[in-house]
CSV table of C-alpha atoms in Angstrom, one decimal:
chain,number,residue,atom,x,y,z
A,118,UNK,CA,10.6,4.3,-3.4
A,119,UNK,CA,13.0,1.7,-5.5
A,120,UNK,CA,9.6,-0.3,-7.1
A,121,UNK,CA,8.3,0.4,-10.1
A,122,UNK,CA,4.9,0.3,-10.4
A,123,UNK,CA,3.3,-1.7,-13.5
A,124,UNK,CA,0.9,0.4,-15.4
A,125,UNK,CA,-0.1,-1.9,-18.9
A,126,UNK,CA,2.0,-5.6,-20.1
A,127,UNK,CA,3.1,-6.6,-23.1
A,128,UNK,CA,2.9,-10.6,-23.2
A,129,UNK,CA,3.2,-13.1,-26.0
A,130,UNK,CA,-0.4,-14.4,-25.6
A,131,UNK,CA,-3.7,-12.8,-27.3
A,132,UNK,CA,-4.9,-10.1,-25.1
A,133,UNK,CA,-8.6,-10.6,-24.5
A,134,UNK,CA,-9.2,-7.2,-22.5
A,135,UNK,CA,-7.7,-4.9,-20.8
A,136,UNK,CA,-9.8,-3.8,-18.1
A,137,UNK,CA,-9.7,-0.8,-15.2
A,138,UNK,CA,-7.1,-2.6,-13.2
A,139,UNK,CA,-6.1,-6.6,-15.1
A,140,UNK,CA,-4.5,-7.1,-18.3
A,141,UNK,CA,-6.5,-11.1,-19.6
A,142,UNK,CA,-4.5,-12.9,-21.5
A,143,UNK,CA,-5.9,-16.4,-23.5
A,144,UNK,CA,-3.4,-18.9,-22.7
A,145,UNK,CA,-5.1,-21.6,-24.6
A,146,UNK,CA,-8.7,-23.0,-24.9
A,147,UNK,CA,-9.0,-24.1,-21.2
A,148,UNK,CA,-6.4,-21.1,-19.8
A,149,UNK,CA,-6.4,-17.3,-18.9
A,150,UNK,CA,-3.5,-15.4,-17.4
A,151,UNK,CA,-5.0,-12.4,-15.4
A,152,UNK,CA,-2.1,-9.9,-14.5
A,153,UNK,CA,-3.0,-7.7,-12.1
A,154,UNK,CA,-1.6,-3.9,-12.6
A,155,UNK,CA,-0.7,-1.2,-10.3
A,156,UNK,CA,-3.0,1.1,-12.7
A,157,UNK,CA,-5.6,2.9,-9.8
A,158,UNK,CA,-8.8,5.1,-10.9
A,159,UNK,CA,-11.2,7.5,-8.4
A,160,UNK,CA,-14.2,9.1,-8.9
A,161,UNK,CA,-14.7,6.6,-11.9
A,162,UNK,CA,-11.1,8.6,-13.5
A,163,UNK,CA,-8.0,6.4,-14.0
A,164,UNK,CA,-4.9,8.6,-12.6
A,165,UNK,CA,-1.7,9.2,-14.6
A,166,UNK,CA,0.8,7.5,-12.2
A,167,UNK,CA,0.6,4.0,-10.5
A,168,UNK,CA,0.6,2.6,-7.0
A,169,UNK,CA,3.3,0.1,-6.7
A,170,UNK,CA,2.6,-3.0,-4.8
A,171,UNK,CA,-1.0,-3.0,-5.3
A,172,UNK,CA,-1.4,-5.5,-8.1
A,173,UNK,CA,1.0,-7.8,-5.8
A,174,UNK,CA,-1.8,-7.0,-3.0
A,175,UNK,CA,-4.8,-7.6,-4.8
A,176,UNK,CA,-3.3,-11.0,-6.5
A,177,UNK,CA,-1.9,-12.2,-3.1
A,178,UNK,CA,-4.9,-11.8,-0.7
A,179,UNK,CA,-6.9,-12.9,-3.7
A,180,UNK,CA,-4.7,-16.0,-3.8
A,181,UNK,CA,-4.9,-16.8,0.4
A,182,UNK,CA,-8.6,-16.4,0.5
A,183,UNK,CA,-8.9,-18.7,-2.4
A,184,UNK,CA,-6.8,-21.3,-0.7
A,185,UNK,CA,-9.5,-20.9,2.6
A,186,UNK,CA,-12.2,-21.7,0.7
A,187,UNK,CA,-11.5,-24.4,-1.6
A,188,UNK,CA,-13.1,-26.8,0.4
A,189,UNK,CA,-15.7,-24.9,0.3
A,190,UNK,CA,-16.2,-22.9,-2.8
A,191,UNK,CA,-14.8,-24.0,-6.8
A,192,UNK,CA,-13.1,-21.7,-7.9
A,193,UNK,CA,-10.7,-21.0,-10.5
A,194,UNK,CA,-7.5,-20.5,-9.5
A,195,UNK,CA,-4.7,-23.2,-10.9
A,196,UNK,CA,-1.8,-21.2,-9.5
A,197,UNK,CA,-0.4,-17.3,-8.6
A,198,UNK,CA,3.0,-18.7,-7.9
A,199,UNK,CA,5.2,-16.7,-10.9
A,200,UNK,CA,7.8,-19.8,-11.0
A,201,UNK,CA,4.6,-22.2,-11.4
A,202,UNK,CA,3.5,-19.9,-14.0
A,203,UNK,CA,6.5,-20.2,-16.2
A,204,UNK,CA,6.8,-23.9,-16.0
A,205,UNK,CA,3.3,-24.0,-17.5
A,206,UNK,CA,3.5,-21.3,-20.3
A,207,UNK,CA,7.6,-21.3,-21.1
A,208,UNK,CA,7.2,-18.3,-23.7
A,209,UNK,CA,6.6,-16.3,-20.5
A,210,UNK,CA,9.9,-16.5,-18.8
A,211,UNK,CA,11.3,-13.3,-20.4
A,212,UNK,CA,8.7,-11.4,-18.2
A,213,UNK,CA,9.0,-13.1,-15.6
A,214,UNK,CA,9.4,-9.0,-13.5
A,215,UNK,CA,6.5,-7.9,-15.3
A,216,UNK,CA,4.6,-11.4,-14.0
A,217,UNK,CA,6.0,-11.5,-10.4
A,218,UNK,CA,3.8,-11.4,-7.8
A,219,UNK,CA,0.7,-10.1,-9.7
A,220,UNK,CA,0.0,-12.9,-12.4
A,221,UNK,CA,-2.7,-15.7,-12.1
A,222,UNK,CA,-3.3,-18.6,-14.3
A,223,UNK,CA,-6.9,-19.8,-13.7
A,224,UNK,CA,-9.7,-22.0,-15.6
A,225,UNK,CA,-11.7,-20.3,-18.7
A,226,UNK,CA,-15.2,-19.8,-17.3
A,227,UNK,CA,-18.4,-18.0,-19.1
A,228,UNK,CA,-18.7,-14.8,-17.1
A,229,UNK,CA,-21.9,-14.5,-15.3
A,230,UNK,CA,-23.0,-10.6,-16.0
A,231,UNK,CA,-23.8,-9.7,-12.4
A,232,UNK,CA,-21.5,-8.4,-10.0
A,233,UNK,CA,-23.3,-10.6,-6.4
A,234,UNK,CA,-23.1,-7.6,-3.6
A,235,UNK,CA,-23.4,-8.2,0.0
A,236,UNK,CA,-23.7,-5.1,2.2
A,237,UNK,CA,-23.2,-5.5,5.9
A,238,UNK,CA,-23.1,-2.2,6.4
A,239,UNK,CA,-25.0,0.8,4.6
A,240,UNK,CA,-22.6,3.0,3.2
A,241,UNK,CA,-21.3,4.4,-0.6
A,242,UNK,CA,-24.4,4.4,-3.5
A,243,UNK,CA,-26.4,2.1,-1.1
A,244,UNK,CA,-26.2,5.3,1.4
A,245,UNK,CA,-26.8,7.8,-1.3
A,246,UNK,CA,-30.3,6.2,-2.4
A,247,UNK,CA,-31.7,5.6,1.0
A,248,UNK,CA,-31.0,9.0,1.9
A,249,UNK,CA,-33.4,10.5,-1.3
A,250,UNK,CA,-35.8,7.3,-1.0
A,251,UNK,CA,-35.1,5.1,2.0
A,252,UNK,CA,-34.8,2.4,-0.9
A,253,UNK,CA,-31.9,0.9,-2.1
A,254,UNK,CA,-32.6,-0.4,-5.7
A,255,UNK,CA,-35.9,0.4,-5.5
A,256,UNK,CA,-36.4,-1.7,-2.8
A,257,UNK,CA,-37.3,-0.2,1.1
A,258,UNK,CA,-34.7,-0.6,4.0
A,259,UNK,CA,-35.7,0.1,7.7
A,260,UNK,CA,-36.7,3.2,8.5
A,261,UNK,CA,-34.2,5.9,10.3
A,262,UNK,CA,-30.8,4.4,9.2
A,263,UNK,CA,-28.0,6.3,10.0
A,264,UNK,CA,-24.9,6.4,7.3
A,265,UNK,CA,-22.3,3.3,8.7
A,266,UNK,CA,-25.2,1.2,10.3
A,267,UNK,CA,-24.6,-2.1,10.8
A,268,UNK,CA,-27.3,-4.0,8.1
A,269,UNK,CA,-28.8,-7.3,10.0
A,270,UNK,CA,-28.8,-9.6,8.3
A,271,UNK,CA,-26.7,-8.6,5.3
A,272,UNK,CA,-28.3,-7.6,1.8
A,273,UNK,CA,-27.9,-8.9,-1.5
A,274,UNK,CA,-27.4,-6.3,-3.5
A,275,UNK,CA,-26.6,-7.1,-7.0
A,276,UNK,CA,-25.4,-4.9,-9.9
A,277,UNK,CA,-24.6,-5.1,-13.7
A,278,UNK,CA,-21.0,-5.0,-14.8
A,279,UNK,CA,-19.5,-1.8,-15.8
A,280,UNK,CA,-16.4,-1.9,-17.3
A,281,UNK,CA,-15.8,2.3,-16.9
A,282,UNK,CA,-18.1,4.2,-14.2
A,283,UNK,CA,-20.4,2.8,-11.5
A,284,UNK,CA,-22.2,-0.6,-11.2
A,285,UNK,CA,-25.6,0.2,-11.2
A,286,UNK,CA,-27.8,-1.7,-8.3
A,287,UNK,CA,-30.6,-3.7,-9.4
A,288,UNK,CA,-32.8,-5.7,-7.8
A,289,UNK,CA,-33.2,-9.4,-7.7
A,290,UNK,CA,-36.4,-9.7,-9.6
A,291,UNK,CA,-34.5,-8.5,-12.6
A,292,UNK,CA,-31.5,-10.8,-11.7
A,293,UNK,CA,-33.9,-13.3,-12.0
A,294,UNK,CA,-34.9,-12.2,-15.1
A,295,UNK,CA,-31.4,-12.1,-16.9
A,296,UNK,CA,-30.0,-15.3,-15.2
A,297,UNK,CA,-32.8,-17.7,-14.2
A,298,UNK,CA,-34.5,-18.3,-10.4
A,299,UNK,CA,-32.2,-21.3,-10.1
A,300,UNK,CA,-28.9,-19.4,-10.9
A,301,UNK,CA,-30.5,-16.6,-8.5
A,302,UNK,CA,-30.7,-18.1,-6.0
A,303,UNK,CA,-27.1,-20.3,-5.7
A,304,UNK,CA,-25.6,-17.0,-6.5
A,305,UNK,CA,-26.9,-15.3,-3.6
A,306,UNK,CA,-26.1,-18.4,-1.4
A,307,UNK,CA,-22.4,-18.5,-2.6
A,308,UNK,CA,-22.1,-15.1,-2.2
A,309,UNK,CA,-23.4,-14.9,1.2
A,310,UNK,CA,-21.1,-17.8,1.9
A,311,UNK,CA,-17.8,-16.2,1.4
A,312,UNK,CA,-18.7,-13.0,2.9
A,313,UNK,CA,-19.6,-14.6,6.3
A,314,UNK,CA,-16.3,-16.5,6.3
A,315,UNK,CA,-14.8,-13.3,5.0
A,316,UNK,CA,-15.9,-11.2,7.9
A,317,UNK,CA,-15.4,-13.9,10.2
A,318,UNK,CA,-12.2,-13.7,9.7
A,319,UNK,CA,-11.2,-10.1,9.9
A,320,UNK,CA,-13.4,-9.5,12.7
A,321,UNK,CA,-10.7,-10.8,15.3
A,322,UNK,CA,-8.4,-9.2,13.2
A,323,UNK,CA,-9.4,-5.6,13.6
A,324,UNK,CA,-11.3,-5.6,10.4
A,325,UNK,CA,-14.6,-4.8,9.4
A,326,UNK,CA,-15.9,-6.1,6.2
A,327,UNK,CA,-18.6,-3.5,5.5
A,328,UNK,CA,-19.4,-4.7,1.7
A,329,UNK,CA,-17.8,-6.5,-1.0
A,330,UNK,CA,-18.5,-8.2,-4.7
A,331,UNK,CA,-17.7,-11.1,-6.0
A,332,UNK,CA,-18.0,-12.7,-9.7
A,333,UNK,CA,-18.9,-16.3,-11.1
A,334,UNK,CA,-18.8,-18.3,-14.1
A,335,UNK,CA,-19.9,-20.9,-15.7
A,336,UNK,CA,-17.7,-23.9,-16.1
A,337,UNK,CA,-18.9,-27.4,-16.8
A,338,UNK,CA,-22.2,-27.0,-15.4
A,339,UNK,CA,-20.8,-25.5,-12.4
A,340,UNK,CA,-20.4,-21.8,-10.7
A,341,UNK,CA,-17.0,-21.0,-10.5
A,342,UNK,CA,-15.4,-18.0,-8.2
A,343,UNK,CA,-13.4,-16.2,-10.4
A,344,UNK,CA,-11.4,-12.8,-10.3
A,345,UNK,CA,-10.5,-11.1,-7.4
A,346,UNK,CA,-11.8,-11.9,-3.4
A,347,UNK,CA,-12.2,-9.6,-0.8
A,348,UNK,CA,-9.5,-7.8,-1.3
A,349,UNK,CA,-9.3,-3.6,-0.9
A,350,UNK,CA,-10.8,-3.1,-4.5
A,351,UNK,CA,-13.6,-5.5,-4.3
A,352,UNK,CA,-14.1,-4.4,-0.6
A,353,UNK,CA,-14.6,-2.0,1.9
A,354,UNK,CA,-12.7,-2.6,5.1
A,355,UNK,CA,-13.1,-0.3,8.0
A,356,UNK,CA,-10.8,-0.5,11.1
A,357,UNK,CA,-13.0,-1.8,14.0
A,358,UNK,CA,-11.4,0.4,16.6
A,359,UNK,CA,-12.2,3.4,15.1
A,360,UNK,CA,-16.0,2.5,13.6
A,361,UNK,CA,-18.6,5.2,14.3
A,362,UNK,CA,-22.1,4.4,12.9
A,363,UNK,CA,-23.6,8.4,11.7
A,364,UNK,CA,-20.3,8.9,9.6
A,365,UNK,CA,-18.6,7.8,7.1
A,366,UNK,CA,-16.1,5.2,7.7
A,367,UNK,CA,-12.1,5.0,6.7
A,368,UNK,CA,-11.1,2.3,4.4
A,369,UNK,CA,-8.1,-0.1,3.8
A,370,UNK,CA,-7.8,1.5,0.3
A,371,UNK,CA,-7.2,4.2,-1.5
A,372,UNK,CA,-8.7,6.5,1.1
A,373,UNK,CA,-5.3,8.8,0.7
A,374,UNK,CA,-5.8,9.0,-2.4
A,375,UNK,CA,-9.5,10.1,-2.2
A,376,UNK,CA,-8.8,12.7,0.2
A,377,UNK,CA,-6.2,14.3,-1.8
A,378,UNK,CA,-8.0,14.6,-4.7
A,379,UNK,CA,-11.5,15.9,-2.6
A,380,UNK,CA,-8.9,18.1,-1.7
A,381,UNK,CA,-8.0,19.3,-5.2
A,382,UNK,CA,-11.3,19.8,-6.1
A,383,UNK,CA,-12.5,21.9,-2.8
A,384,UNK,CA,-9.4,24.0,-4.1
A,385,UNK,CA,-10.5,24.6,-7.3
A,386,UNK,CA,-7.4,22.9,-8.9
A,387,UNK,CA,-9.2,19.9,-10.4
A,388,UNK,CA,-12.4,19.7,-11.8
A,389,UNK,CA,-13.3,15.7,-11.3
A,390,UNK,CA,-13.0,15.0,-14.9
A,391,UNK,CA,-10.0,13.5,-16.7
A,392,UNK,CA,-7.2,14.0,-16.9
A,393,UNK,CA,-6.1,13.6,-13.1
A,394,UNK,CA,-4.3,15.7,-11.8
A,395,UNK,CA,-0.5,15.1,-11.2
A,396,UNK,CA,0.1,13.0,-7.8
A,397,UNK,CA,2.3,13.5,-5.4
A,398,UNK,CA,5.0,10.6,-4.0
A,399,UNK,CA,3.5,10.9,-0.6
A,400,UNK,CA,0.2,10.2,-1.5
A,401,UNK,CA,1.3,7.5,-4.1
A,402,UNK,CA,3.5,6.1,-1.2
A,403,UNK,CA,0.6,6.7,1.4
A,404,UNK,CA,-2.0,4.6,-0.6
A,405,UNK,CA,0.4,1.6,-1.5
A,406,UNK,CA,1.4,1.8,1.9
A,407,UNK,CA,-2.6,1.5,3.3
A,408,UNK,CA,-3.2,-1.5,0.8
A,409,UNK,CA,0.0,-3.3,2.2
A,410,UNK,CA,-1.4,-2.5,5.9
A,411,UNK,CA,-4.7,-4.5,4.4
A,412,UNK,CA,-2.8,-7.5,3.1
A,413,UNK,CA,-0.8,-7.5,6.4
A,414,UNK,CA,-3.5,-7.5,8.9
A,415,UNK,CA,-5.6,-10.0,7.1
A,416,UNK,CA,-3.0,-12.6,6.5
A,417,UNK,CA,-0.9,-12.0,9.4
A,418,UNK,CA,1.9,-11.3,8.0
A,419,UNK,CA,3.6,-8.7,5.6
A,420,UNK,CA,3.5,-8.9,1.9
A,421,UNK,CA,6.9,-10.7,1.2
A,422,UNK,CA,8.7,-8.7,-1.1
A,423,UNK,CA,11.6,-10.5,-2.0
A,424,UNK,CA,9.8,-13.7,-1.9
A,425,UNK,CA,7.8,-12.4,-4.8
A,426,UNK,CA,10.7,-11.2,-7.0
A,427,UNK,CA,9.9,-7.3,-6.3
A,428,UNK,CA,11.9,-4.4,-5.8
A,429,UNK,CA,11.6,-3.6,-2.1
A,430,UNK,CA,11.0,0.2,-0.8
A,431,UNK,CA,14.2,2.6,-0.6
């Protein structure tokens, strides 16, 4: 593989955070510039190496679902086009191969501290509590669930923030608490919004949206979508054909790279603490490839490479 993968930037702007995955930049009062890296954690540990194409992937499909919902959803995207990018903020040009592909300039918005869950499907910590409690954040599910079930209708299932380890679930009464009823409420509307269109969408396409988290702000008086949408980190996607309820399910993520290290561990060669162990091309190449299969299945269409200014595969 020719690409390099892009683990931390550099830029001429003040760096607000670096987080698990984007580098935020303040481009001015109004501005951020959110560059999206290949950087990839498991089992809440960031690994050594880098998965190339995957900020591309998570900026680009974040970028196409945007452009769906605008009529429908404010959000705050201005642009993820690298050339548009320049224009606005010249000092950039210079890394302009650090930017391509990956980089979006959006609207400033105060950061609403929930992250608004919707399951569709019972599966990851959502499975884990209803097996010990048949609760999930306290709260009781229907009785006799099996791991994979289909959820009808689909929960809101907030959590806090975390910027290292798990979100925690909480429930909406304490939403309430932190946020207001009011603010509740719209963000549980929203959120259940854009995951219906979201699975409406992949459903003829082979794709099962079995949960995903979004994030809002506060801009002028209004909710704003911000960060990433429905893509393979926010998401889990199962391939329909292969869905079996009473399992777990495969996912258009980093599944390869999950299995390999499960593997490591059953071995005895890795602990599950940092530092990761070392990972191997093929499983570096099989989880950029699985993230690419996301991007192309969704949108129809491949992740253009050259289009984006990136180094194509050997």
């Amino acid at each position: 593989m020719t690409a390099t993968a892009l683990v931390e930037t550099h830029l001429p702007l003040p760096l607000l955070r670096r987080g698990k995955v984007r580098d935020v930049y303040e481009v001015d009062a109004e501005r951020l510039l959110l560059v999206t890296t290949d950087r990839i954690s498991a089992f809440d540990v960031v690994m050594n190496e880098a998965i190339p194409y995957k900020g591309a992937v998570l900026t680009q499909l974040t970028a196409w679902w945007l452009a769906q919902l605008t009529e429908t959803i404010a959000h705050h995207l201005i642009t993820a086009d690298t050339d548009a990018i320049i224009r606005e903020v010249p000092e950039l040009a210079p890394y302009r191969e650090a930017l391509a592909g990956r980089s979006m300039l959006t609207l400033r918005a105060d950061v609403v501290p929930i992250e608004c869950v919707i399951r569709g499907y019972i599966t990851g910590s959502a499975w884990k509590e209803y097996q010990t409690s048949g609760t999930l954040a306290g709260e009781a599910l229907a009785p006799a669930l099996r791991e994979s079930d289909r959820l009808l209708p689909p929960i809101f299932s907030p959590a806090t923030k975390a910027e290292t380890g798990h979100d925690e679930n909480i429930t909406i009464a304490t939403v309430i608490e932190r946020v207001g009823a009011e603010t509740a409420a719209t963000l549980e509307r929203l959120a259940r919004t854009i995951y219906e269109f979201g699975r409406d969408v992949a459903a003829p396409r082979g794709i099962i949206v079995a949960d995903t988290k979004f994030e809002f702000g506060w801009r002028d008086g209004s909710l704003l979508l911000i960060d990433e949408v429905l893509t393979p980190d926010s998401s889990r996607f199962w391939p329909a054909d292969g869905y079996a309820p009473g399992r777990g399910q495969p996912s258009f993520d980093k599944q390869p790279l999950r299995d390999w290290l499960d593997a490591e561990r059953r071995a005895g060669r890795w602990n599950g603490d940092a530092p990761a162990p070392t990972l191997p091309p093929e499983v570096i190449r099989a989880t950029s490839l699985r993230y690419r299969d996301a991007f192309a299945r969704l949108t129809g269409a491949p992740l253009d490479l050259v289009a984006l200014g990136l180094a194509a595969d050997s």
